[in-house]
PDB file of C-alpha atoms and ligand atoms in Angstrom:
ATOM      1  CA  MET A   1     139.208 114.691  86.667  1.00 76.00           C
ATOM      2  CA  ALA A   2     135.544 114.074  85.619  1.00 94.00           C
ATOM      3  CA  ARG A   3     133.449 112.223  88.241  1.00 98.00           C
ATOM      4  CA  LEU A   4     132.883 109.143  86.168  1.00 98.00           C
ATOM      5  CA  THR A   5     136.048 108.629  84.131  1.00 98.00           C
ATOM      6  CA  GLY A   6     136.584 105.227  82.791  1.00 97.00           C
ATOM      7  CA  LYS A   7     133.120 103.942  83.948  1.00 98.00           C
ATOM      8  CA  THR A   8     130.611 102.106  81.876  1.00 98.00           C
ATOM      9  CA  ALA A   9     126.887 102.867  82.583  1.00 98.00           C
ATOM     10  CA  ILE A  10     123.726 101.305  81.487  1.00 99.00           C
ATOM     11  CA  ILE A  11     120.579 103.602  81.759  1.00 98.00           C
ATOM     12  CA  THR A  12     117.265 102.246  81.040  1.00 98.00           C
ATOM     13  CA  GLY A  13     114.520 104.608  79.767  1.00 98.00           C
ATOM     14  CA  GLY A  14     117.362 106.882  78.637  1.00 98.00           C
ATOM     15  CA  ALA A  15     115.717 107.958  75.313  1.00 98.00           C
ATOM     16  CA  ARG A  16     114.112 111.028  76.882  1.00 98.00           C
ATOM     17  CA  GLY A  17     113.309 112.871  80.084  1.00 98.00           C
ATOM     18  CA  ILE A  18     115.117 111.901  83.363  1.00 98.00           C
ATOM     19  CA  GLY A  19     116.995 109.106  81.748  1.00 98.00           C
ATOM     20  CA  ARG A  20     118.112 111.226  78.752  1.00 98.00           C
ATOM     21  CA  ALA A  21     119.487 113.977  81.202  1.00 98.00           C
ATOM     22  CA  THR A  22     121.254 111.391  83.182  1.00 98.00           C
ATOM     23  CA  ALA A  23     122.886 109.809  80.024  1.00 98.00           C
ATOM     24  CA  GLU A  24     124.122 113.291  79.062  1.00 98.00           C
ATOM     25  CA  LEU A  25     125.386 114.279  82.389  1.00 98.00           C
ATOM     26  CA  PHE A  26     127.134 110.833  82.808  1.00 98.00           C
ATOM     27  CA  ALA A  27     128.768 111.241  79.534  1.00 98.00           C
ATOM     28  CA  GLU A  28     129.925 114.771  80.330  1.00 98.00           C
ATOM     29  CA  GLU A  29     131.348 113.340  83.423  1.00 98.00           C
ATOM     30  CA  GLY A  30     133.494 110.942  81.436  1.00 98.00           C
ATOM     31  CA  ALA A  31     131.314 107.682  81.391  1.00 98.00           C
ATOM     32  CA  THR A  32     130.691 105.538  78.496  1.00 98.00           C
ATOM     33  CA  VAL A  33     126.876 105.292  78.437  1.00 98.00           C
ATOM     34  CA  ILE A  34     124.466 102.778  76.896  1.00 98.00           C
ATOM     35  CA  ILE A  35     120.975 103.950  76.640  1.00 98.00           C
ATOM     36  CA  ALA A  36     118.629 101.029  76.838  1.00 98.00           C
ATOM     37  CA  ASP A  37     115.108 101.821  75.813  1.00 98.00           C
ATOM     38  CA  ILE A  38     112.060 100.581  73.867  1.00 98.00           C
ATOM     39  CA  HIS A  39     112.489 103.916  71.897  1.00 97.00           C
ATOM     40  CA  GLU A  40     115.512 105.086  70.047  1.00 96.00           C
ATOM     41  CA  PRO A  41     116.610 108.545  71.331  1.00 96.00           C
ATOM     42  CA  ASP A  42     116.663 111.576  69.052  1.00 95.00           C
ATOM     43  CA  ALA A  43     119.733 113.471  68.093  1.00 89.00           C
ATOM     44  CA  VAL A  44     122.460 111.966  70.202  1.00 90.00           C
ATOM     45  CA  ASN A  45     125.607 113.812  69.209  1.00 89.00           C
ATOM     46  CA  ASN A  46     127.963 112.401  71.859  1.00 95.00           C
ATOM     47  CA  PRO A  47     130.009 109.529  70.691  1.00 96.00           C
ATOM     48  CA  ALA A  48     130.232 108.358  74.341  1.00 98.00           C
ATOM     49  CA  ILE A  49     126.490 107.570  74.233  1.00 98.00           C
ATOM     50  CA  SER A  50     125.234 104.519  72.308  1.00 97.00           C
ATOM     51  CA  PHE A  51     121.778 102.971  72.181  1.00 97.00           C
ATOM     52  CA  VAL A  52     120.662  99.413  72.484  1.00 98.00           C
ATOM     53  CA  PRO A  53     116.997  98.501  72.174  1.00 98.00           C
ATOM     54  CA  LEU A  54     115.644  96.924  75.434  1.00 98.00           C
ATOM     55  CA  ASP A  55     112.219  96.254  76.820  1.00 98.00           C
ATOM     56  CA  VAL A  56     112.975  95.993  80.626  1.00 98.00           C
ATOM     57  CA  THR A  57     110.206  93.389  81.064  1.00 98.00           C
ATOM     58  CA  GLN A  58     112.036  90.843  78.920  1.00 98.00           C
ATOM     59  CA  LEU A  59     114.760  88.982  80.883  1.00 98.00           C
ATOM     60  CA  ASP A  60     116.265  87.382  77.789  1.00 98.00           C
ATOM     61  CA  SER A  61     116.821  90.760  76.271  1.00 98.00           C
ATOM     62  CA  TRP A  62     118.550  91.897  79.462  1.00 98.00           C
ATOM     63  CA  GLN A  63     121.022  89.037  79.205  1.00 98.00           C
ATOM     64  CA  THR A  64     121.694  89.900  75.553  1.00 98.00           C
ATOM     65  CA  LEU A  65     122.303  93.539  76.560  1.00 98.00           C
ATOM     66  CA  VAL A  66     124.743  92.547  79.504  1.00 98.00           C
ATOM     67  CA  ASP A  67     126.623  90.166  77.200  1.00 98.00           C
ATOM     68  CA  SER A  68     126.974  92.757  74.509  1.00 97.00           C
ATOM     69  CA  VAL A  69     128.174  95.434  76.947  1.00 98.00           C
ATOM     70  CA  LEU A  70     130.694  93.019  78.537  1.00 98.00           C
ATOM     71  CA  ALA A  71     131.914  91.927  75.031  1.00 98.00           C
ATOM     72  CA  GLN A  72     132.316  95.499  73.904  1.00 97.00           C
ATOM     73  CA  HIS A  73     133.427  97.362  77.181  1.00 97.00           C
ATOM     74  CA  GLY A  74     134.605  94.692  79.548  1.00 98.00           C
ATOM     75  CA  ARG A  75     132.782  95.748  82.494  1.00 98.00           C
ATOM     76  CA  ILE A  76     129.590  97.303  83.727  1.00 98.00           C
ATOM     77  CA  ASP A  77     130.187  99.759  86.577  1.00 98.00           C
ATOM     78  CA  ILE A  78     126.785 101.450  86.820  1.00 99.00           C
ATOM     79  CA  LEU A  79     123.139 100.460  86.226  1.00 99.00           C
ATOM     80  CA  VAL A  80     120.420 103.156  86.337  1.00 99.00           C
ATOM     81  CA  ASN A  81     117.155 101.365  86.455  1.00 99.00           C
ATOM     82  CA  ASN A  82     115.117 104.386  85.386  1.00 98.00           C
ATOM     83  CA  ALA A  83     112.526 103.110  82.765  1.00 98.00           C
ATOM     84  CA  GLY A  84     109.088 103.458  84.231  1.00 98.00           C
ATOM     85  CA  LEU A  85     105.600 104.651  83.605  1.00 98.00           C
ATOM     86  CA  VAL A  86     102.614 106.126  85.597  1.00 98.00           C
ATOM     87  CA  GLY A  87     100.122 104.174  83.554  1.00 97.00           C
ATOM     88  CA  SER A  88      97.000 104.683  85.628  1.00 98.00           C
ATOM     89  CA  TYR A  89      95.844 107.245  88.158  1.00 97.00           C
ATOM     90  CA  GLU A  90      93.055 104.870  89.456  1.00 98.00           C
ATOM     91  CA  PRO A  91      92.775 103.485  92.988  1.00 98.00           C
ATOM     92  CA  ILE A  92      92.615  99.760  93.787  1.00 98.00           C
ATOM     93  CA  THR A  93      88.860  99.238  93.198  1.00 98.00           C
ATOM     94  CA  LYS A  94      88.945 101.021  89.827  1.00 98.00           C
ATOM     95  CA  ILE A  95      92.225 100.239  88.207  1.00 98.00           C
ATOM     96  CA  ASP A  96      92.073  98.096  85.053  1.00 98.00           C
ATOM     97  CA  LEU A  97      93.738  94.732  85.778  1.00 98.00           C
ATOM     98  CA  ASP A  98      95.771  94.833  82.652  1.00 98.00           C
ATOM     99  CA  ASP A  99      97.055  98.145  83.565  1.00 98.00           C
ATOM    100  CA  TRP A 100      97.879  96.864  87.076  1.00 98.00           C
ATOM    101  CA  HIS A 101      99.965  94.155  85.656  1.00 98.00           C
ATOM    102  CA  ARG A 102     101.644  96.186  83.076  1.00 98.00           C
ATOM    103  CA  ILE A 103     102.722  98.918  85.475  1.00 98.00           C
ATOM    104  CA  VAL A 104     104.004  96.328  87.971  1.00 98.00           C
ATOM    105  CA  GLU A 105     105.867  94.522  85.157  1.00 98.00           C
ATOM    106  CA  VAL A 106     107.684  97.609  83.990  1.00 98.00           C
ATOM    107  CA  ASN A 107     108.268  99.555  87.158  1.00 98.00           C
ATOM    108  CA  GLN A 108     108.912  96.702  89.641  1.00 98.00           C
ATOM    109  CA  THR A 109     109.755  93.466  87.672  1.00 98.00           C
ATOM    110  CA  GLY A 110     111.839  95.483  85.131  1.00 99.00           C
ATOM    111  CA  VAL A 111     113.967  96.706  88.110  1.00 99.00           C
ATOM    112  CA  PHE A 112     114.270  93.181  89.376  1.00 98.00           C
ATOM    113  CA  TYR A 113     115.342  91.826  86.031  1.00 99.00           C
ATOM    114  CA  GLY A 114     117.922  94.603  85.565  1.00 98.00           C
ATOM    115  CA  MET A 115     119.548  93.792  88.984  1.00 99.00           C
ATOM    116  CA  ARG A 116     119.315  90.039  88.405  1.00 98.00           C
ATOM    117  CA  ALA A 117     121.114  90.509  85.010  1.00 98.00           C
ATOM    118  CA  VAL A 118     123.805  92.869  85.920  1.00 98.00           C
ATOM    119  CA  ILE A 119     124.754  91.809  89.475  1.00 98.00           C
ATOM    120  CA  PRO A 120     126.802  88.630  88.319  1.00 98.00           C
ATOM    121  CA  ALA A 121     128.929  90.941  86.248  1.00 98.00           C
ATOM    122  CA  MET A 122     129.361  93.375  89.237  1.00 98.00           C
ATOM    123  CA  GLN A 123     130.183  90.308  91.469  1.00 98.00           C
ATOM    124  CA  ALA A 124     132.868  89.257  89.063  1.00 98.00           C
ATOM    125  CA  GLN A 125     134.401  92.754  89.282  1.00 98.00           C
ATOM    126  CA  HIS A 126     133.820  92.981  92.904  1.00 98.00           C
ATOM    127  CA  ALA A 127     132.517  96.583  92.266  1.00 98.00           C
ATOM    128  CA  GLY A 128     129.444  98.328  90.989  1.00 98.00           C
ATOM    129  CA  SER A 129     126.807 100.938  91.610  1.00 99.00           C
ATOM    130  CA  ILE A 130     123.065 100.493  91.018  1.00 99.00           C
ATOM    131  CA  VAL A 131     120.702 103.389  91.103  1.00 99.00           C
ATOM    132  CA  ASN A 132     117.016 102.507  91.126  1.00 99.00           C
ATOM    133  CA  VAL A 133     114.626 105.267  90.185  1.00 99.00           C
ATOM    134  CA  SER A 134     111.573 105.253  92.398  1.00 99.00           C
ATOM    135  CA  SER A 135     109.523 108.380  93.189  1.00 98.00           C
ATOM    136  CA  ILE A 136     108.275 110.617  95.987  1.00 98.00           C
ATOM    137  CA  TRP A 137     105.234 108.398  95.496  1.00 98.00           C
ATOM    138  CA  GLY A 138     107.394 105.353  96.613  1.00 98.00           C
ATOM    139  CA  ILE A 139     107.734 107.060 100.092  1.00 98.00           C
ATOM    140  CA  VAL A 140     104.706 109.008 100.824  1.00 98.00           C
ATOM    141  CA  GLY A 141     100.995 108.157  99.968  1.00 97.00           C
ATOM    142  CA  SER A 142      98.628 109.834  97.493  1.00 95.00           C
ATOM    143  CA  SER A 143      95.147 108.902  96.575  1.00 96.00           C
ATOM    144  CA  GLY A 144      94.671 106.910  93.328  1.00 97.00           C
ATOM    145  CA  VAL A 145      97.816 105.768  91.410  1.00 97.00           C
ATOM    146  CA  ALA A 146      97.609 102.346  93.128  1.00 98.00           C
ATOM    147  CA  ALA A 147      99.758 100.428  90.817  1.00 98.00           C
ATOM    148  CA  TYR A 148     102.391 103.235  90.471  1.00 98.00           C
ATOM    149  CA  GLN A 149     102.617 103.730  94.264  1.00 98.00           C
ATOM    150  CA  ALA A 150     102.822  99.967  95.007  1.00 98.00           C
ATOM    151  CA  SER A 151     105.417  99.351  92.424  1.00 98.00           C
ATOM    152  CA  LYS A 152     107.629 102.391  93.264  1.00 98.00           C
ATOM    153  CA  ALA A 153     107.521 101.513  97.062  1.00 98.00           C
ATOM    154  CA  ALA A 154     108.722  98.047  95.949  1.00 99.00           C
ATOM    155  CA  VAL A 155     111.579  99.627  94.131  1.00 99.00           C
ATOM    156  CA  ARG A 156     112.565 101.332  97.379  1.00 98.00           C
ATOM    157  CA  MET A 157     112.666  98.060  99.333  1.00 98.00           C
ATOM    158  CA  MET A 158     114.205  95.873  96.592  1.00 98.00           C
ATOM    159  CA  SER A 159     117.032  98.446  96.676  1.00 99.00           C
ATOM    160  CA  LYS A 160     117.651  98.105 100.347  1.00 99.00           C
ATOM    161  CA  ASN A 161     117.316  94.222 100.004  1.00 99.00           C
ATOM    162  CA  ALA A 162     119.915  94.145  97.250  1.00 99.00           C
ATOM    163  CA  ALA A 163     122.150  96.680  98.928  1.00 99.00           C
ATOM    164  CA  LEU A 164     122.322  94.232 102.191  1.00 99.00           C
ATOM    165  CA  SER A 165     122.467  90.990 100.030  1.00 98.00           C
ATOM    166  CA  TYR A 166     125.393  92.192  97.891  1.00 99.00           C
ATOM    167  CA  VAL A 167     127.443  94.458 100.222  1.00 98.00           C
ATOM    168  CA  ASP A 168     130.239  91.853 100.513  1.00 98.00           C
ATOM    169  CA  ASP A 169     130.526  91.878  96.586  1.00 98.00           C
ATOM    170  CA  GLY A 170     131.512  95.578  96.649  1.00 98.00           C
ATOM    171  CA  ILE A 171     128.115  96.539  95.058  1.00 99.00           C
ATOM    172  CA  ARG A 172     126.175  99.550  96.208  1.00 99.00           C
ATOM    173  CA  VAL A 173     122.399  99.871  95.634  1.00 99.00           C
ATOM    174  CA  ASN A 174     120.417 102.938  96.384  1.00 99.00           C
ATOM    175  CA  SER A 175     117.070 104.338  95.288  1.00 99.00           C
ATOM    176  CA  LEU A 176     116.475 107.842  94.006  1.00 99.00           C
ATOM    177  CA  HIS A 177     113.136 109.517  94.563  1.00 99.00           C
ATOM    178  CA  PRO A 178     112.427 112.341  92.156  1.00 98.00           C
ATOM    179  CA  GLY A 179     109.723 114.887  92.722  1.00 98.00           C
ATOM    180  CA  LEU A 180     107.871 116.372  89.853  1.00 98.00           C
ATOM    181  CA  ALA A 181     110.180 116.867  86.907  1.00 98.00           C
ATOM    182  CA  SER A 182     109.258 118.398  83.585  1.00 98.00           C
ATOM    183  CA  THR A 183     109.521 115.404  81.310  1.00 98.00           C
ATOM    184  CA  PRO A 184     107.356 114.077  78.433  1.00 96.00           C
ATOM    185  CA  MET A 185     105.599 111.897  81.047  1.00 96.00           C
ATOM    186  CA  ILE A 186     104.467 114.808  82.966  1.00 96.00           C
ATOM    187  CA  ALA A 187     103.577 116.774  79.856  1.00 95.00           C
ATOM    188  CA  ALA A 188     101.210 113.947  78.999  1.00 95.00           C
ATOM    189  CA  GLN A 189      99.430 114.004  82.410  1.00 95.00           C
ATOM    190  CA  ASP A 190      96.330 116.029  83.344  1.00 95.00           C
ATOM    191  CA  ASP A 191      97.367 119.643  84.123  1.00 97.00           C
ATOM    192  CA  ALA A 192      95.255 119.595  87.328  1.00 96.00           C
ATOM    193  CA  ILE A 193      97.476 116.694  88.743  1.00 96.00           C
ATOM    194  CA  THR A 194     100.629 118.430  87.942  1.00 97.00           C
ATOM    195  CA  ALA A 195      99.357 121.771  89.518  1.00 98.00           C
ATOM    196  CA  ASP A 196      98.397 119.846  92.508  1.00 97.00           C
ATOM    197  CA  VAL A 197     101.814 118.186  93.111  1.00 98.00           C
ATOM    198  CA  ILE A 198     103.420 121.616  92.534  1.00 98.00           C
ATOM    199  CA  ALA A 199     101.219 123.183  95.121  1.00 98.00           C
ATOM    200  CA  SER A 200     102.293 120.408  97.635  1.00 98.00           C
ATOM    201  CA  THR A 201     106.110 120.924  96.751  1.00 98.00           C
ATOM    202  CA  PRO A 202     107.666 123.501  99.184  1.00 98.00           C
ATOM    203  CA  MET A 203     109.748 124.885  96.208  1.00 98.00           C
ATOM    204  CA  LYS A 204     106.574 125.514  94.311  1.00 98.00           C
ATOM    205  CA  ARG A 205     107.999 124.468  91.009  1.00 98.00           C
ATOM    206  CA  ALA A 206     108.895 121.339  88.854  1.00 98.00           C
ATOM    207  CA  ALA A 207     112.513 120.251  88.580  1.00 98.00           C
ATOM    208  CA  ASP A 208     114.544 120.278  85.586  1.00 98.00           C
ATOM    209  CA  PRO A 209     115.535 116.665  84.709  1.00 98.00           C
ATOM    210  CA  ARG A 210     119.073 117.578  85.074  1.00 98.00           C
ATOM    211  CA  GLU A 211     118.551 118.484  88.727  1.00 98.00           C
ATOM    212  CA  ILE A 212     117.304 114.749  89.085  1.00 99.00           C
ATOM    213  CA  ALA A 213     120.313 113.537  87.186  1.00 99.00           C
ATOM    214  CA  TYR A 214     122.702 115.160  89.756  1.00 98.00           C
ATOM    215  CA  GLY A 215     121.293 112.859  92.381  1.00 99.00           C
ATOM    216  CA  ALA A 216     121.957 109.847  90.207  1.00 99.00           C
ATOM    217  CA  LEU A 217     125.405 111.157  89.458  1.00 98.00           C
ATOM    218  CA  PHE A 218     126.236 111.260  93.108  1.00 98.00           C
ATOM    219  CA  LEU A 219     124.998 107.790  93.866  1.00 99.00           C
ATOM    220  CA  ALA A 220     126.655 106.371  90.834  1.00 98.00           C
ATOM    221  CA  SER A 221     130.091 107.983  91.437  1.00 98.00           C
ATOM    222  CA  ASP A 222     132.887 107.042  93.825  1.00 98.00           C
ATOM    223  CA  GLU A 223     131.894 109.993  95.857  1.00 98.00           C
ATOM    224  CA  ALA A 224     129.225 107.775  97.323  1.00 98.00           C
ATOM    225  CA  SER A 225     131.614 105.071  98.143  1.00 98.00           C
ATOM    226  CA  TYR A 226     130.260 104.813 101.711  1.00 98.00           C
ATOM    227  CA  VAL A 227     126.522 105.137 100.580  1.00 99.00           C
ATOM    228  CA  THR A 228     124.393 101.976 100.183  1.00 99.00           C
ATOM    229  CA  GLY A 229     120.836 101.197 101.059  1.00 99.00           C
ATOM    230  CA  ILE A 230     119.667 104.720 101.229  1.00 98.00           C
ATOM    231  CA  GLU A 231     116.657 106.457  99.588  1.00 98.00           C
ATOM    232  CA  LEU A 232     117.567 109.879  98.220  1.00 99.00           C
ATOM    233  CA  PRO A 233     114.742 112.293  97.590  1.00 98.00           C
ATOM    234  CA  VAL A 234     115.357 115.065  94.952  1.00 99.00           C
ATOM    235  CA  ASP A 235     111.938 116.613  95.526  1.00 99.00           C
ATOM    236  CA  GLY A 236     111.939 120.313  96.278  1.00 98.00           C
ATOM    237  CA  GLY A 237     111.085 119.402  99.731  1.00 98.00           C
ATOM    238  CA  TYR A 238     107.899 117.337  98.919  1.00 98.00           C
ATOM    239  CA  THR A 239     108.714 114.544 101.389  1.00 98.00           C
ATOM    240  CA  ALA A 240     109.925 116.813 104.178  1.00 98.00           C
ATOM    241  CA  PRO A 241     106.685 117.531 105.953  1.00 96.00           C
TER     242      PRO A 241
HETATM  243  N1  NAD B 301     108.996 112.939  85.732  1.00 90.69           N
HETATM  244  C1  NAD B 301     108.547 112.934  87.038  1.00 90.69           C
HETATM  245  O1  NAD B 301     107.914 113.808  87.564  1.00 90.69           O
HETATM  246  C2  NAD B 301     108.923 111.665  87.747  1.00 90.69           C
HETATM  247  C3  NAD B 301     108.757 111.833  89.215  1.00 90.69           C
HETATM  248  C4  NAD B 301     109.089 110.725  90.050  1.00 90.69           C
HETATM  249  C5  NAD B 301     109.641 109.625  89.527  1.00 90.69           C
HETATM  250  N2  NAD B 301     109.864 109.551  88.035  1.00 90.69           N
HETATM  251  C6  NAD B 301     110.391 108.272  87.454  1.00 90.69           C
HETATM  252  O2  NAD B 301     111.425 108.660  86.740  1.00 90.69           O
HETATM  253  C7  NAD B 301     111.659 107.696  85.729  1.00 90.69           C
HETATM  254  C8  NAD B 301     111.774 108.565  84.419  1.00 90.69           C
HETATM  255  O3  NAD B 301     110.484 109.329  84.161  1.00 90.69           O
HETATM  256  P1  NAD B 301     110.364 110.418  83.087  1.00 90.69           P
HETATM  257  O4  NAD B 301     109.457 111.436  83.632  1.00 90.69           O
HETATM  258  O5  NAD B 301     111.626 110.619  82.517  1.00 90.69           O
HETATM  259  O6  NAD B 301     109.546 109.383  82.022  1.00 90.69           O
HETATM  260  P2  NAD B 301     109.376 109.610  80.465  1.00 90.69           P
HETATM  261  O7  NAD B 301     108.019 108.908  80.061  1.00 90.69           O
HETATM  262  O8  NAD B 301     109.571 110.962  79.989  1.00 90.69           O
HETATM  263  O9  NAD B 301     110.477 108.595  79.930  1.00 90.69           O
HETATM  264  C9  NAD B 301     110.636 107.256  80.294  1.00 90.69           C
HETATM  265  C10 NAD B 301     111.455 106.440  79.381  1.00 90.69           C
HETATM  266  O10 NAD B 301     111.263 105.126  79.684  1.00 90.69           O
HETATM  267  C11 NAD B 301     111.082 104.359  78.366  1.00 90.69           C
HETATM  268  N3  NAD B 301     110.428 103.095  78.762  1.00 90.69           N
HETATM  269  C12 NAD B 301     109.140 102.901  79.163  1.00 90.69           C
HETATM  270  N4  NAD B 301     108.811 101.637  79.159  1.00 90.69           N
HETATM  271  C13 NAD B 301     109.852 100.913  79.030  1.00 90.69           C
HETATM  272  C14 NAD B 301     110.288  99.496  78.864  1.00 90.69           C
HETATM  273  N5  NAD B 301     109.366  98.668  79.144  1.00 90.69           N
HETATM  274  N6  NAD B 301     111.492  99.158  78.738  1.00 90.69           N
HETATM  275  C15 NAD B 301     112.547 100.138  78.285  1.00 90.69           C
HETATM  276  N7  NAD B 301     112.222 101.549  78.315  1.00 90.69           N
HETATM  277  C16 NAD B 301     111.005 101.922  78.669  1.00 90.69           C
HETATM  278  C17 NAD B 301     110.407 105.231  77.544  1.00 90.69           C
HETATM  279  O11 NAD B 301     110.445 104.784  76.199  1.00 90.69           O
HETATM  280  C18 NAD B 301     111.045 106.659  77.787  1.00 90.69           C
HETATM  281  O12 NAD B 301     112.154 106.881  77.129  1.00 90.69           O
HETATM  282  C19 NAD B 301     110.504 106.776  85.762  1.00 90.69           C
HETATM  283  O13 NAD B 301     110.772 105.682  86.448  1.00 90.69           O
HETATM  284  C20 NAD B 301     109.444 107.649  86.619  1.00 90.69           C
HETATM  285  O14 NAD B 301     108.426 106.824  87.229  1.00 90.69           O
HETATM  286  C21 NAD B 301     109.443 110.647  87.248  1.00 90.69           C
END
């Protein structure tokens, strides 16, 4: 028996990177997967995976997505709020204000909108699992990256808040904290920053996105039926010291 048989999952930012690896793993494990992204994914060959355009910062679009998934599949078992961006590596006094607002809008408000849109359906089912993708930089500090750190730390606490607020509705909410994973986001970043993060990672390597996806799979599946409100680092030991 596959680990997500019969479940319907929405994965934001699933067109590439960690979201794409999660979509493929969830489909292999028996889920019906809806990738919700501003970009259409390339070469999806699995009939269990479909694509719906979504900008996570648009609450109306979230409602349209939820309505269409409910109309087509009857339920939403899993939401992985994965869409996100680093956006700026600048500290508080230097970050461009538009960058600040955009990063918070996508990384924090996007996760808030996702939960706001999906929780009523999960309440009606009296079941659901939400996995909010934060970061190692939502747990431990780093210099610069002010908006990213603030927004990812907010994701961690919003997850605990939702876990406690909706525990009586049978809804589990957890945050996932990836370390450095080899994705297009990281390919686009300055090599010196990547080398620095790897040097601070006890395993001294980046993760394959699938290694992060396995963390999401555990939290999403019924194997985690007694797990809510936790922060799960999948980080090669980065947050251990
Ligand atoms: N790769 C890493 O090392 C790493 C480490 C820690 C946390 N994370 C987090 O993991 C998540 C995925 O990262 P990744 O490395 O795969 O990134 P990526 O840039 O490779 O992929 C991100 C995906 O999100 C989509 N997206 C961006 N803005 C969106 C929006 N407004 N609405 C809908 N979709 C949007 C993009 O189109 C893209 O498909 C992010 O939240 C990121 O912060 C990544």
